[in-house]
Amino acid sequence: MPFDSYLKKRRAEKDILLMTHLVLGYPSWETCLQVIESMVKAGVDLMELQIPFSEPMADGPVILQANQKALEKGVTVRQCLNFAREMAGRFDIPFFMMGYYNILFKFGLDQFATALAEGNLKGAIVPDLPPEEGHEYLRVMKQQGLSPILFFSPTTPDSRMGHIASLARGFIYCLSRKGVTGADTSFSQEMAGYLVRCREATSLPLAVGFGIKDKSDVDFLKGKTDIAVIGSQTIRIVEQQGSGAVGAFIRSLR
Amino acid sequence: MNTRGYYGIFGGAFIPEILVSTFDELVEAFEKAKNDSVFWREYEEIMSTYSCRPTPLTFAENLSRHFGGARLYIKREDLNHTGAHKANNVMGQGLLVKRMKKTRVIAETGAGQHGVATATMAAKFGLRCTIYMGAVDVKRQRPNVFWMQRLGAEVVPVTEGTGLLKDAINAAFRDWITHMDDTHYVLGTACGPHPFPEMVSYFQSIIGQEARKQILEKEGKLPKGIYACVGGGSNALGIFRAFLDDPVELVGVEAGGKGLETGQHASRLASKDGSIGVAQGYKTYFLQDGDGQMRETHSVAAGLDYIGVSPILSALKEQGRIRAEAVTDQEVMDALSLTIRKEGLIPALESAHAFAQAFKEAGRLSREDIILINQSGRGDKDIFTIADAFDDPSWKVFIQEKANEYAI
Ligand SMILES: Cc1ncc(COP(=O)(O)O)c(C=O)c1O
C-alpha cells in the first residue's frame, strides 16, 4: 500500500499515530530486532531507524552515546541498510531511515535512494540537510518515489514553512522546541500556537518529536497533530529495563 | 531561499532547521557591518588600543644566516593580547555580538587559545561565557583552562567522541541549538557553516593587510613565499588573503603527527587520507572512513588536531593557489628548539609547524628571496608538552616539589 494511503487509513482508525526511533546496531542487532518486534506488536505505526554517525550534532546525550557505542561495535552503513530491508520485509509497518547527511553523501545519493526503494523503505529523515542544500537529494528521492521528510521548527517563519511544505512528501517532522533530542519539553499553550501555525502551512500529516515521554505528552498532542515521535525515551527504557519492557511502555502511551 | 557561502564546491550551511533563523540573523548582521565603513575602523581602533596591532614584522637575522638562503621574516601574531591571532577574530565577533544585542557567548577550543581569547572578550564586553573543550585537550592545555576560569568563563570538558576539538565543536552547537535566543557561538576558525569561514577569515585578514604593507616598506618587494600552520585555517587565511592576487607562493602546513604513513596525523590536504564530506555544518576535506565516519587524529599541537579544514583552503588547494604540506611532531620540536635558541622567540607548537616547513626550504632559496612565517601564537601555554618532549629533568623536579606542596 502506498505510504500516503497507509497513513490515511491508520489515522482514520486512531486519534494519534506513534512513531518510534532506534539507533541501528545499539545495543546489539538482536536487541534491535526484539525491540522492533515488540513495538510493532504493541501498535507502533511507523519507525525511524538511525544509521549511527560519529558527529550527531543535533542529538542529546542518550542518542549521542547510542551512536558512539554502535560505531565502537563496528556497525557499518551497509549492515544498517540490509537490516532495515529485512525489517521492512518482515513487519507490516513503514520504516524510514534517519541519518546525518555525510552518510548519504559518502554512500552516493543515487545509490542511497535506490537502496531504500529496493528495500521497501519509505523515505529518509536527514536532520542537518536544509532544503537549500538538498536539491540533489530531493531529486533522487522523488525519482524513486520516496518521502524526504523535512522539518518545521518553532523558529521557522510562516513563509518558510510554506516553502518547505512544497518540497516535502509523506509527512512533516515538527520539532517541539529549541534544543537537542532527549531533554524535557513543556507541552504548553505556546506550543499549541506553534502547532496551529504548522497545521496552517501544510496539508501533509504532521509528526511532532523531541521530548515526548509519557501518556500526558501524547494526550496533549491529540487533535493537534497526526503522529507523536518517541525517541530517547525508548532507548532509556531498553537501557534501564531491557527490551522486554518496551511493549508495555508503548501500550501505556495511549 | 538561496544557497550561500560556497567556494568552488566547498562550504555551504548544512544546519538543522532550528538554527536557520539564527544563521539568517548572523549573516545579515555580518553583511551590514562589513558594508559599514565605520565598523572596520571601530575594529582597528579596538585592536590597536586593547590588543597590540599592528603587530610587528621581525627580521630573523640569525636564522637567515643559519640557513644561508632566503631572508626570513616573522609576523608576530604572538604579540596579540592573549598570545595568539585568535584575538583578531574574537574581538571582531564581539563587536557583532554587541550589535546583535546578545548577552552570552559560547566557544569551542582545542589549544585553549581561542577559549582564552573568547573569555577575555566576554570579560571586557560584559558577556556570560561558556567554553567547550575536549577532555584530552583540558589535560594537555591546563594553563589555559586556569586562565579561562579566572576570566569568569565556565569550562566544560567534553568526554564524548575522541575528546578533541571536533567534539568540543559538536558540544558548542548543541548548546547553541538550545540557547540561540541570547547566545552567540564564537566559532574559532574559518570552518563551520556559512558565514563563519568568510567572517573569521575576514577578521583575520588584518594580519596579511599589515604584513603586505610592512614587507613592502622594509624590503620594497613582495616575499617569495608565505608559511602558515593550518588547523582550521584561520591564521593561514588571515595572512594569505591579502596576497591572493600577488605572485607569492602560499604554503599551508598541517600536522603530520607521527608521520603521514602512520595514519596518526591531522593532515587533510597534504596527505592522501583526506576525502570530501559534509560534517559540522560544511563541506570540505575531512579525515574520515569510507562510510563517512570521522577518524581519530593526532598532533602534538592541540590546535591543529582537527578532522576538517576551512572550505576556503580546500578550494584554494584545488585551484592550485596554495601548496599544502605536513611536518611531523619531531620536526616541529626541532624547529621550536632552533627558533628559541637562535632568535629568542617561543612560537606555539601550532606555529612551529610553519617554521619547520620554512626551515626545510629556506636554504634552497637565494639571498635575494624573502620568506614570511606567520607566528600565530606564543608557546607559553605549551610548557608542559614542550618540557615533556625535551624530557627536561629540572622541570620534573619542580613539578614533583609543587605536587608535594599540594599533597599536604
Ligand atoms: C597558536 C595557534 N596557532 C594556530 C592554531 C590553528 O588554528 P587556525 O588554523 O584556525 O589558525 C591555533 C588553534 O588553536 C592556535 O592556538
XYZ file of C-alpha atoms and ligand atoms in Angstrom:
678
model
C 0.000 0.000 0.000
C 1.431 3.461 -0.837
C 2.607 5.317 2.229
C 0.073 8.142 1.943
C -2.885 5.751 1.830
C -1.465 3.745 4.722
C -1.245 6.885 6.861
C -4.793 7.938 5.959
C -6.201 4.545 6.748
C -4.413 4.250 10.103
C -5.301 7.794 11.004
C -8.987 7.002 10.370
C -8.683 4.195 12.920
C -6.688 6.011 15.639
C -6.740 9.505 17.076
C -2.944 9.689 17.020
C -0.238 7.541 15.458
C 3.058 6.627 17.130
C 6.469 6.691 15.514
C 9.478 5.360 17.400
C 13.164 5.800 16.861
C 16.014 3.351 17.179
C 19.776 3.603 16.703
C 20.766 0.673 14.495
C 23.113 -1.875 15.990
C 22.705 -0.483 19.512
C 22.921 -2.093 21.980
C 23.055 -5.080 19.599
C 21.397 -6.294 16.421
C 19.435 -8.956 18.365
C 18.074 -6.340 20.753
C 17.110 -4.097 17.845
C 15.139 -6.951 16.347
C 13.420 -7.746 19.662
C 12.577 -4.086 20.226
C 11.111 -3.676 16.759
C 9.073 -6.848 17.153
C 7.604 -5.752 20.496
C 6.922 -2.278 19.225
C 5.056 -3.483 16.179
C 3.046 -5.857 18.395
C 2.294 -3.011 20.796
C 0.832 -0.972 17.951
C 3.579 1.396 16.801
C 2.527 2.765 13.415
C 5.841 3.751 11.857
C 9.520 3.676 12.755
C 12.680 5.645 12.064
C 15.918 3.702 12.033
C 19.007 5.815 12.660
C 22.275 5.000 10.946
C 24.915 5.847 13.551
C 27.241 8.781 12.800
C 30.359 9.957 14.581
C 29.189 13.614 14.738
C 25.447 13.611 15.522
C 25.239 17.371 16.030
C 21.529 17.661 16.801
C 21.295 14.752 19.226
C 21.303 14.885 23.014
C 23.311 12.643 25.342
C 21.190 9.462 25.109
C 21.170 9.187 21.310
C 24.696 10.578 21.064
C 26.039 7.759 23.205
C 23.983 5.162 21.383
C 25.554 6.376 18.125
C 29.014 6.204 19.580
C 28.596 2.738 21.089
C 27.135 1.351 17.881
C 30.165 2.635 15.966
C 32.541 1.176 18.539
C 30.940 -2.186 17.795
C 31.765 -1.726 14.134
C 28.288 -1.058 12.742
C 28.501 -0.135 9.045
C 26.124 1.682 6.714
C 25.741 -1.471 4.599
C 24.700 -3.501 7.652
C 22.152 -0.837 8.549
C 20.596 -0.834 5.103
C 20.489 -4.633 4.992
C 18.918 -4.840 8.425
C 16.337 -2.175 7.567
C 15.429 -4.021 4.409
C 14.976 -7.228 6.392
C 12.704 -5.437 8.896
C 10.626 -3.896 6.115
C 10.127 -7.371 4.675
C 9.204 -8.883 8.000
C 6.929 -6.281 9.597
C 3.949 -4.631 8.018
C 4.604 -1.005 9.014
C 6.530 1.712 7.139
C 10.190 2.202 8.019
C 12.229 5.365 7.463
C 15.984 5.703 7.523
C 17.334 8.524 9.620
C 20.906 9.727 9.291
C 23.167 12.726 9.034
C 23.928 13.970 5.560
C 27.537 12.764 5.350
C 26.339 9.163 5.471
C 24.198 9.672 2.358
C 26.820 11.835 0.695
C 29.575 9.247 1.078
C 27.295 6.384 0.070
C 26.190 8.286 -3.018
C 22.782 9.969 -3.060
C 21.568 7.942 -6.010
C 22.766 4.647 -4.565
C 21.237 5.520 -1.223
C 17.822 6.287 -2.684
C 17.988 3.153 -4.796
C 18.861 1.057 -1.746
C 15.885 2.498 0.161
C 13.487 1.854 -2.698
C 14.743 -1.696 -3.259
C 14.483 -2.394 0.455
C 10.862 -1.211 0.534
C 11.756 1.598 2.935
C 9.530 4.638 2.672
C 11.860 7.562 2.944
C 14.566 9.335 4.907
C 14.996 11.866 7.689
C 18.191 13.936 7.472
C 18.398 16.482 10.286
C 21.348 18.506 9.012
C 20.154 18.943 5.440
C 18.074 22.080 4.965
C 16.224 22.168 1.623
C 18.608 24.881 0.365
C 21.413 22.316 0.352
C 19.229 19.390 -0.657
C 18.362 19.868 -4.342
C 20.056 16.688 -5.487
C 18.710 14.711 -2.536
C 15.154 15.900 -3.166
C 15.526 14.994 -6.832
C 16.717 11.415 -6.302
C 14.133 10.780 -3.582
C 11.365 11.931 -5.901
C 12.718 9.810 -8.719
C 12.440 6.700 -6.524
C 9.007 7.645 -5.174
C 10.406 8.084 -1.644
C 9.458 10.626 1.012
C 12.127 13.144 2.009
C 10.941 14.116 5.490
C 11.582 17.815 6.094
C 11.380 19.805 9.321
C 9.452 22.669 10.821
C 10.785 24.265 13.992
C 9.358 26.883 16.353
C 11.830 29.355 14.803
C 10.646 28.708 11.226
C 8.674 31.695 9.866
C 5.335 31.051 8.118
C 6.653 31.869 4.642
C 9.498 29.401 5.037
C 7.093 26.730 6.332
C 5.127 27.148 3.107
C 8.225 26.674 1.012
C 9.396 23.642 2.981
C 5.938 22.088 2.685
C 6.047 22.482 -1.090
C 9.181 20.305 -1.212
C 8.217 17.689 1.387
C 6.399 14.401 0.821
C 4.969 11.868 3.269
C 4.756 13.987 6.391
C 6.469 16.927 8.088
C 8.542 16.466 11.220
C 7.771 19.318 13.626
C 10.425 19.901 16.273
C 8.633 20.543 19.525
C 11.127 23.065 20.862
C 14.564 24.617 20.667
C 17.202 22.151 21.703
C 18.622 18.733 21.002
C 16.929 15.371 21.438
C 16.298 13.906 24.850
C 15.656 16.922 27.071
C 12.258 17.695 28.585
C 9.696 19.591 26.580
C 6.988 21.723 28.095
C 3.729 20.982 26.357
C 2.304 24.445 26.690
C -0.072 26.962 25.164
C 2.875 28.371 23.246
C 3.470 25.016 21.659
C -0.208 24.701 20.799
C 0.055 28.020 18.952
C 3.082 26.807 17.052
C 1.283 23.603 16.063
C -1.603 25.686 14.709
C 0.944 27.521 12.534
C 2.327 24.190 11.330
C -1.186 22.922 10.552
C -1.974 26.036 8.530
C 1.216 25.758 6.499
C 0.557 22.326 5.000
C -1.985 19.664 4.299
C 0.634 16.957 4.817
C 0.365 14.912 8.020
C 2.348 16.375 10.955
C 4.647 14.446 13.255
C 5.819 16.048 16.491
C 9.005 14.941 18.176
C 11.624 15.809 20.819
C 10.906 15.224 24.472
C 7.802 13.013 24.280
C 7.958 10.567 27.193
C 4.564 9.611 28.529
C 0.814 9.427 28.030
C 0.154 13.001 29.092
C 2.547 14.290 26.409
C 0.804 12.144 23.796
C -2.639 13.213 25.041
C -1.653 16.856 24.696
C -0.820 16.263 21.032
C -4.103 14.521 20.174
C -6.207 16.641 17.868
C -3.254 18.912 17.156
C -1.093 16.538 15.189
C -1.139 13.195 13.403
C 1.958 11.435 14.710
C 3.823 11.533 18.035
C 7.514 10.614 17.840
C 9.201 8.852 20.741
C 12.992 8.852 20.557
C 15.328 8.974 23.537
C 12.753 7.570 25.946
C 12.623 4.139 24.268
C 16.406 3.950 24.297
C 16.365 4.800 28.026
C 13.747 2.084 28.682
C 15.819 -0.531 26.850
C 18.963 0.558 28.699
C 17.317 0.558 32.117
C 14.741 -2.230 31.900
C 15.702 -4.292 28.872
C 13.917 -4.881 25.591
C 11.128 -6.785 27.357
C 9.795 -3.549 28.857
C 9.283 -1.810 25.537
C 5.860 -3.282 24.665
C 4.276 -2.243 27.956
C 5.774 1.245 27.623
C 4.310 1.730 24.154
C 0.891 0.457 25.301
C 0.988 2.894 28.228
C 1.181 5.819 25.818
C -2.428 5.715 24.570
C 15.835 30.786 -0.241
C 19.266 30.653 -1.720
C 22.455 28.772 -1.205
C 25.342 30.862 0.039
C 28.861 30.611 1.187
C 30.356 28.361 -1.473
C 33.982 28.358 -2.534
C 34.010 26.138 -5.588
C 32.203 23.039 -4.386
C 33.198 23.616 -0.732
C 31.406 25.380 2.088
C 27.648 25.776 2.420
C 25.471 25.726 5.508
C 24.337 22.234 6.480
C 22.451 23.182 9.605
C 19.422 21.837 11.455
C 16.189 23.721 10.723
C 16.107 25.086 14.268
C 19.263 27.154 13.576
C 18.288 28.530 10.173
C 16.806 31.764 11.535
C 19.823 32.263 13.835
C 22.146 31.982 10.846
C 19.962 34.347 8.791
C 20.304 36.888 11.594
C 24.073 36.400 11.775
C 24.583 36.665 8.019
C 22.585 39.878 7.992
C 24.483 41.400 10.930
C 27.829 40.483 9.375
C 26.945 41.787 5.901
C 25.687 45.057 7.384
C 28.808 45.500 9.489
C 31.088 44.652 6.580
C 29.463 47.270 4.388
C 29.584 49.864 7.136
C 32.904 51.689 6.836
C 32.651 52.720 10.491
C 32.724 49.100 11.570
C 36.211 48.208 10.316
C 37.560 51.445 11.844
C 35.901 50.580 15.138
C 37.530 47.169 14.826
C 41.001 48.569 14.061
C 40.657 51.012 16.923
C 39.936 48.317 19.493
C 42.664 46.068 18.099
C 45.231 48.838 18.384
C 44.269 50.013 21.859
C 43.302 46.741 23.510
C 45.336 44.184 21.597
C 48.710 45.052 20.084
C 48.050 45.948 16.493
C 49.705 46.451 14.170
C 51.874 43.551 15.234
C 55.476 43.917 14.054
C 57.308 42.023 11.375
C 60.562 40.703 12.836
C 63.613 40.043 10.654
C 65.053 36.710 11.799
C 68.665 37.595 11.136
C 70.280 34.652 12.903
C 68.026 32.043 11.364
C 68.531 33.605 7.924
C 72.280 33.367 8.369
C 71.975 29.831 9.742
C 70.222 28.561 6.618
C 72.243 30.737 4.253
C 69.332 31.162 1.856
C 66.218 33.291 1.908
C 65.790 36.197 4.301
C 63.253 35.119 6.924
C 60.674 37.495 8.348
C 58.253 36.588 11.099
C 54.790 38.127 11.504
C 54.330 38.427 15.237
C 50.746 37.375 15.978
C 52.067 36.001 19.282
C 52.148 39.604 20.487
C 48.397 39.967 20.361
C 46.714 40.280 23.712
C 46.124 36.677 24.964
C 49.048 35.456 22.900
C 47.652 34.408 19.537
C 45.919 35.513 16.354
C 42.689 34.273 17.940
C 42.160 37.753 19.426
C 41.559 39.218 15.937
C 38.560 37.006 15.289
C 37.163 37.148 18.765
C 37.128 40.933 19.072
C 35.501 41.196 15.649
C 32.761 38.748 16.591
C 32.452 40.501 19.956
C 31.603 43.768 18.189
C 28.967 41.869 16.187
C 27.532 40.326 19.351
C 27.052 43.825 20.725
C 25.250 44.834 17.546
C 23.020 41.763 17.786
C 22.391 42.558 21.468
C 23.098 39.055 22.695
C 24.246 38.568 26.282
C 26.059 35.241 26.266
C 28.829 33.706 24.188
C 29.966 30.126 23.816
C 33.026 28.766 22.077
C 34.971 25.595 21.408
C 38.667 25.427 21.957
C 41.468 23.000 21.146
C 44.738 24.535 22.279
C 42.810 26.766 24.641
C 43.960 29.934 22.872
C 40.569 30.563 21.314
C 38.879 29.844 24.637
C 41.111 32.284 26.470
C 40.565 34.929 23.785
C 36.786 34.450 23.932
C 36.715 34.523 27.737
C 38.779 37.707 27.639
C 36.445 39.362 25.157
C 33.464 38.289 27.286
C 35.063 39.812 30.376
C 35.739 43.066 28.553
C 32.286 43.297 26.936
C 30.381 42.031 29.981
C 29.015 38.841 28.448
C 28.375 35.486 30.089
C 30.700 32.837 28.679
C 30.872 29.053 28.382
C 33.808 27.270 26.753
C 33.684 23.682 25.488
C 36.986 21.845 25.431
C 37.757 18.210 24.672
C 38.699 16.312 27.824
C 42.036 15.293 26.280
C 42.823 18.934 25.493
C 41.793 20.036 29.002
C 44.618 17.834 30.237
C 47.295 18.891 27.792
C 46.489 22.620 27.858
C 45.812 23.021 31.571
C 47.335 26.522 31.930
C 44.747 27.878 29.506
C 41.920 26.231 31.457
C 43.162 28.043 34.523
C 43.045 31.400 32.740
C 39.611 30.846 31.237
C 38.240 30.130 34.683
C 39.950 33.190 36.179
C 38.371 35.242 33.406
C 34.974 34.099 34.612
C 34.169 31.532 31.940
C 32.672 28.166 32.647
C 34.896 25.495 31.072
C 33.047 22.306 30.131
C 35.267 19.278 29.428
C 33.774 17.225 26.594
C 34.218 13.491 27.022
C 32.189 12.347 24.015
C 33.854 11.092 20.859
C 37.603 11.466 20.826
C 37.664 14.218 23.474
C 39.296 16.593 20.997
C 38.456 19.782 19.146
C 35.786 18.285 16.871
C 33.839 17.045 19.887
C 34.047 20.465 21.511
C 32.544 21.925 18.316
C 29.633 19.449 18.443
C 29.017 20.302 22.096
C 29.014 24.028 21.332
C 26.491 23.506 18.535
C 24.250 21.528 20.904
C 24.348 24.404 23.367
C 23.584 26.897 20.609
C 20.624 24.863 19.320
C 19.150 25.211 22.811
C 20.071 28.807 23.661
C 20.231 30.716 20.392
C 17.938 33.494 21.598
C 20.504 35.137 23.859
C 23.677 33.304 22.823
C 26.197 33.736 20.026
C 28.576 30.921 19.129
C 32.016 32.469 18.613
C 33.437 29.812 16.301
C 37.215 29.926 16.472
C 38.355 29.161 12.980
C 37.446 29.560 9.322
C 35.326 26.393 9.331
C 31.702 25.519 10.040
C 28.569 26.698 8.246
C 28.390 29.952 6.273
C 29.064 32.745 7.270
C 31.793 31.533 9.654
C 34.541 30.768 7.096
C 34.005 34.146 5.439
C 33.579 36.049 8.685
C 36.516 34.554 10.579
C 38.916 34.912 7.664
C 37.669 38.487 7.129
C 38.606 39.455 10.687
C 41.913 37.587 10.400
C 42.740 39.287 7.097
C 44.129 42.170 9.140
C 47.282 40.019 9.542
C 48.047 39.926 5.824
C 47.000 43.511 5.192
C 49.572 44.672 7.717
C 52.243 42.189 6.659
C 51.981 43.179 2.998
C 52.417 46.850 3.820
C 55.241 46.156 6.250
C 57.317 43.994 3.928
C 56.920 46.472 1.063
C 58.044 49.293 3.325
C 61.004 47.368 4.620
C 62.232 45.499 1.542
C 60.484 47.256 -1.308
C 59.238 43.963 -2.710
C 56.902 41.085 -2.045
C 58.037 37.864 -0.406
C 58.657 34.738 -2.458
C 56.638 32.560 -0.122
C 54.474 32.713 2.980
C 54.264 29.887 5.521
C 51.409 29.410 7.981
C 50.198 26.466 10.016
C 46.744 25.062 9.285
C 44.389 23.791 11.956
C 41.052 25.054 10.793
C 42.909 27.572 8.688
C 42.149 30.951 10.225
C 45.685 32.256 10.743
C 46.716 30.913 7.339
C 43.818 32.618 5.549
C 44.406 35.690 7.677
C 47.872 36.170 6.251
C 47.129 34.693 2.780
C 44.073 36.774 1.908
C 45.982 39.984 1.202
C 48.391 38.172 -1.152
C 45.947 36.092 -3.206
C 46.396 38.244 -6.315
C 50.173 38.570 -5.945
C 52.864 36.301 -7.411
C 53.596 34.903 -3.952
C 53.650 31.234 -3.076
C 51.293 30.430 -0.192
C 52.187 27.372 1.879
C 49.767 25.892 4.430
C 51.407 23.498 6.882
C 49.340 20.782 8.530
C 50.071 18.450 11.393
C 51.971 15.426 10.120
C 51.863 13.954 13.647
C 53.838 10.717 13.836
C 54.252 10.713 10.053
C 51.721 10.581 7.209
C 52.463 6.902 6.638
C 51.431 6.016 10.220
C 47.891 7.330 9.844
C 48.411 9.226 13.108
C 48.213 12.794 11.872
C 45.750 15.577 11.139
C 46.624 16.258 7.541
C 43.543 16.687 5.401
C 45.018 18.481 2.410
C 48.626 17.315 2.249
C 48.044 13.591 2.837
C 46.114 11.152 0.682
C 43.882 10.322 3.644
C 41.513 13.279 3.300
C 38.307 12.986 1.296
C 35.380 15.294 0.636
C 32.498 15.111 3.082
C 29.900 17.126 4.963
C 30.068 17.454 8.738
C 29.840 20.115 11.418
C 27.771 22.155 9.005
C 30.036 22.447 5.953
C 31.508 20.616 3.004
C 35.268 20.202 2.836
C 38.090 17.662 3.034
C 37.757 15.527 6.163
C 39.733 12.690 7.687
C 37.034 10.032 7.518
C 36.484 6.406 6.601
C 34.603 5.056 3.599
C 31.292 5.186 5.481
C 31.756 8.871 6.321
C 32.644 8.321 9.980
C 35.301 10.731 11.209
C 38.655 9.202 12.064
C 40.888 9.771 15.032
C 43.522 12.416 14.507
C 46.831 13.091 16.182
C 49.085 16.085 16.640
C 51.439 17.266 19.332
C 49.685 20.627 18.803
C 46.141 20.588 20.152
C 45.160 23.495 17.901
C 45.913 21.543 14.722
C 44.327 18.287 15.844
C 41.126 18.574 13.823
C 39.260 16.450 11.256
C 38.188 19.216 8.860
C 39.728 22.272 7.253
C 38.457 25.598 6.006
C 36.406 25.206 2.821
C 38.219 28.293 1.528
C 41.561 26.487 1.802
C 40.130 23.357 0.154
C 39.032 25.497 -2.781
C 42.381 27.320 -2.984
C 44.172 23.979 -2.886
C 42.081 22.607 -5.764
C 42.723 25.777 -7.762
C 46.424 25.266 -7.215
C 46.664 28.634 -5.446
C 48.081 27.218 -2.216
C 50.526 24.425 -1.567
C 49.713 22.050 1.314
C 52.482 20.450 3.328
C 52.746 18.485 6.560
C 55.543 18.236 9.127
C 55.967 15.679 11.895
C 55.822 16.252 15.642
C 59.556 15.607 15.766
C 60.341 18.156 13.049
C 58.209 20.645 14.960
C 60.117 20.141 18.205
C 63.409 20.577 16.350
C 62.217 23.777 14.678
C 60.964 25.072 18.004
C 64.303 24.418 19.700
C 66.210 26.129 16.947
C 63.941 29.188 16.930
C 64.208 29.596 20.678
C 67.997 29.340 20.636
C 68.671 31.407 17.536
C 66.103 34.188 17.857
C 64.857 34.177 21.421
C 61.335 33.630 20.142
C 59.000 30.970 21.527
C 56.370 30.073 18.959
C 53.347 27.986 19.912
C 53.566 24.320 18.910
C 50.969 25.114 16.243
C 53.013 27.972 14.794
C 56.199 25.910 14.929
C 54.723 23.783 12.111
C 55.055 26.771 9.771
C 58.624 27.329 10.953
C 59.548 23.683 10.367
C 58.413 23.751 6.740
C 60.040 27.128 6.053
C 63.311 25.817 7.516
C 63.210 22.860 5.099
C 63.019 25.235 2.154
C 64.920 28.378 3.175
C 68.365 27.016 2.320
C 67.322 26.190 -1.235
C 66.411 29.811 -1.989
C 68.738 32.684 -2.809
C 69.673 35.588 -0.576
C 67.579 37.816 -2.762
C 64.461 35.946 -1.726
C 62.279 36.803 1.233
C 60.042 34.400 3.029
C 57.468 35.215 5.622
C 56.392 32.991 8.504
C 53.220 33.592 10.452
C 53.931 33.102 14.139
C 50.281 32.574 15.019
C 50.843 32.327 18.762
C 53.317 32.106 21.599
C 54.441 28.891 23.227
C 53.958 29.627 26.928
C 50.771 27.560 27.016
C 52.757 24.550 25.773
C 55.236 24.497 28.629
C 54.097 21.068 29.872
C 54.140 19.464 26.429
C 57.468 21.019 25.499
C 59.088 20.088 28.806
C 57.857 16.519 28.273
C 59.175 16.376 24.728
C 62.587 17.669 25.800
C 62.440 15.332 28.789
C 63.576 18.251 30.961
C 64.864 16.834 34.281
C 64.828 20.039 36.350
C 61.254 20.790 35.284
C 60.194 17.354 36.531
C 61.794 18.022 39.889
C 59.948 21.342 40.103
C 56.591 19.708 39.287
C 57.275 16.970 41.825
C 58.011 19.555 44.520
C 54.926 21.554 43.648
C 52.826 18.395 43.822
C 54.262 17.587 47.231
C 53.322 21.040 48.500
C 49.727 20.471 47.429
C 49.600 16.950 48.824
C 49.628 18.114 52.439
C 48.591 29.477 18.274
C 47.680 28.787 17.329
N 48.006 28.717 16.035
C 47.225 28.091 15.142
C 46.052 27.460 15.524
C 45.268 26.728 14.479
O 44.074 27.330 14.102
P 43.911 28.068 12.722
O 44.307 27.130 11.646
O 42.475 28.422 12.688
O 44.755 29.280 12.721
C 45.653 27.513 16.871
C 44.396 26.899 17.301
O 44.049 26.747 18.422
C 46.488 28.190 17.793
O 46.166 28.263 19.098
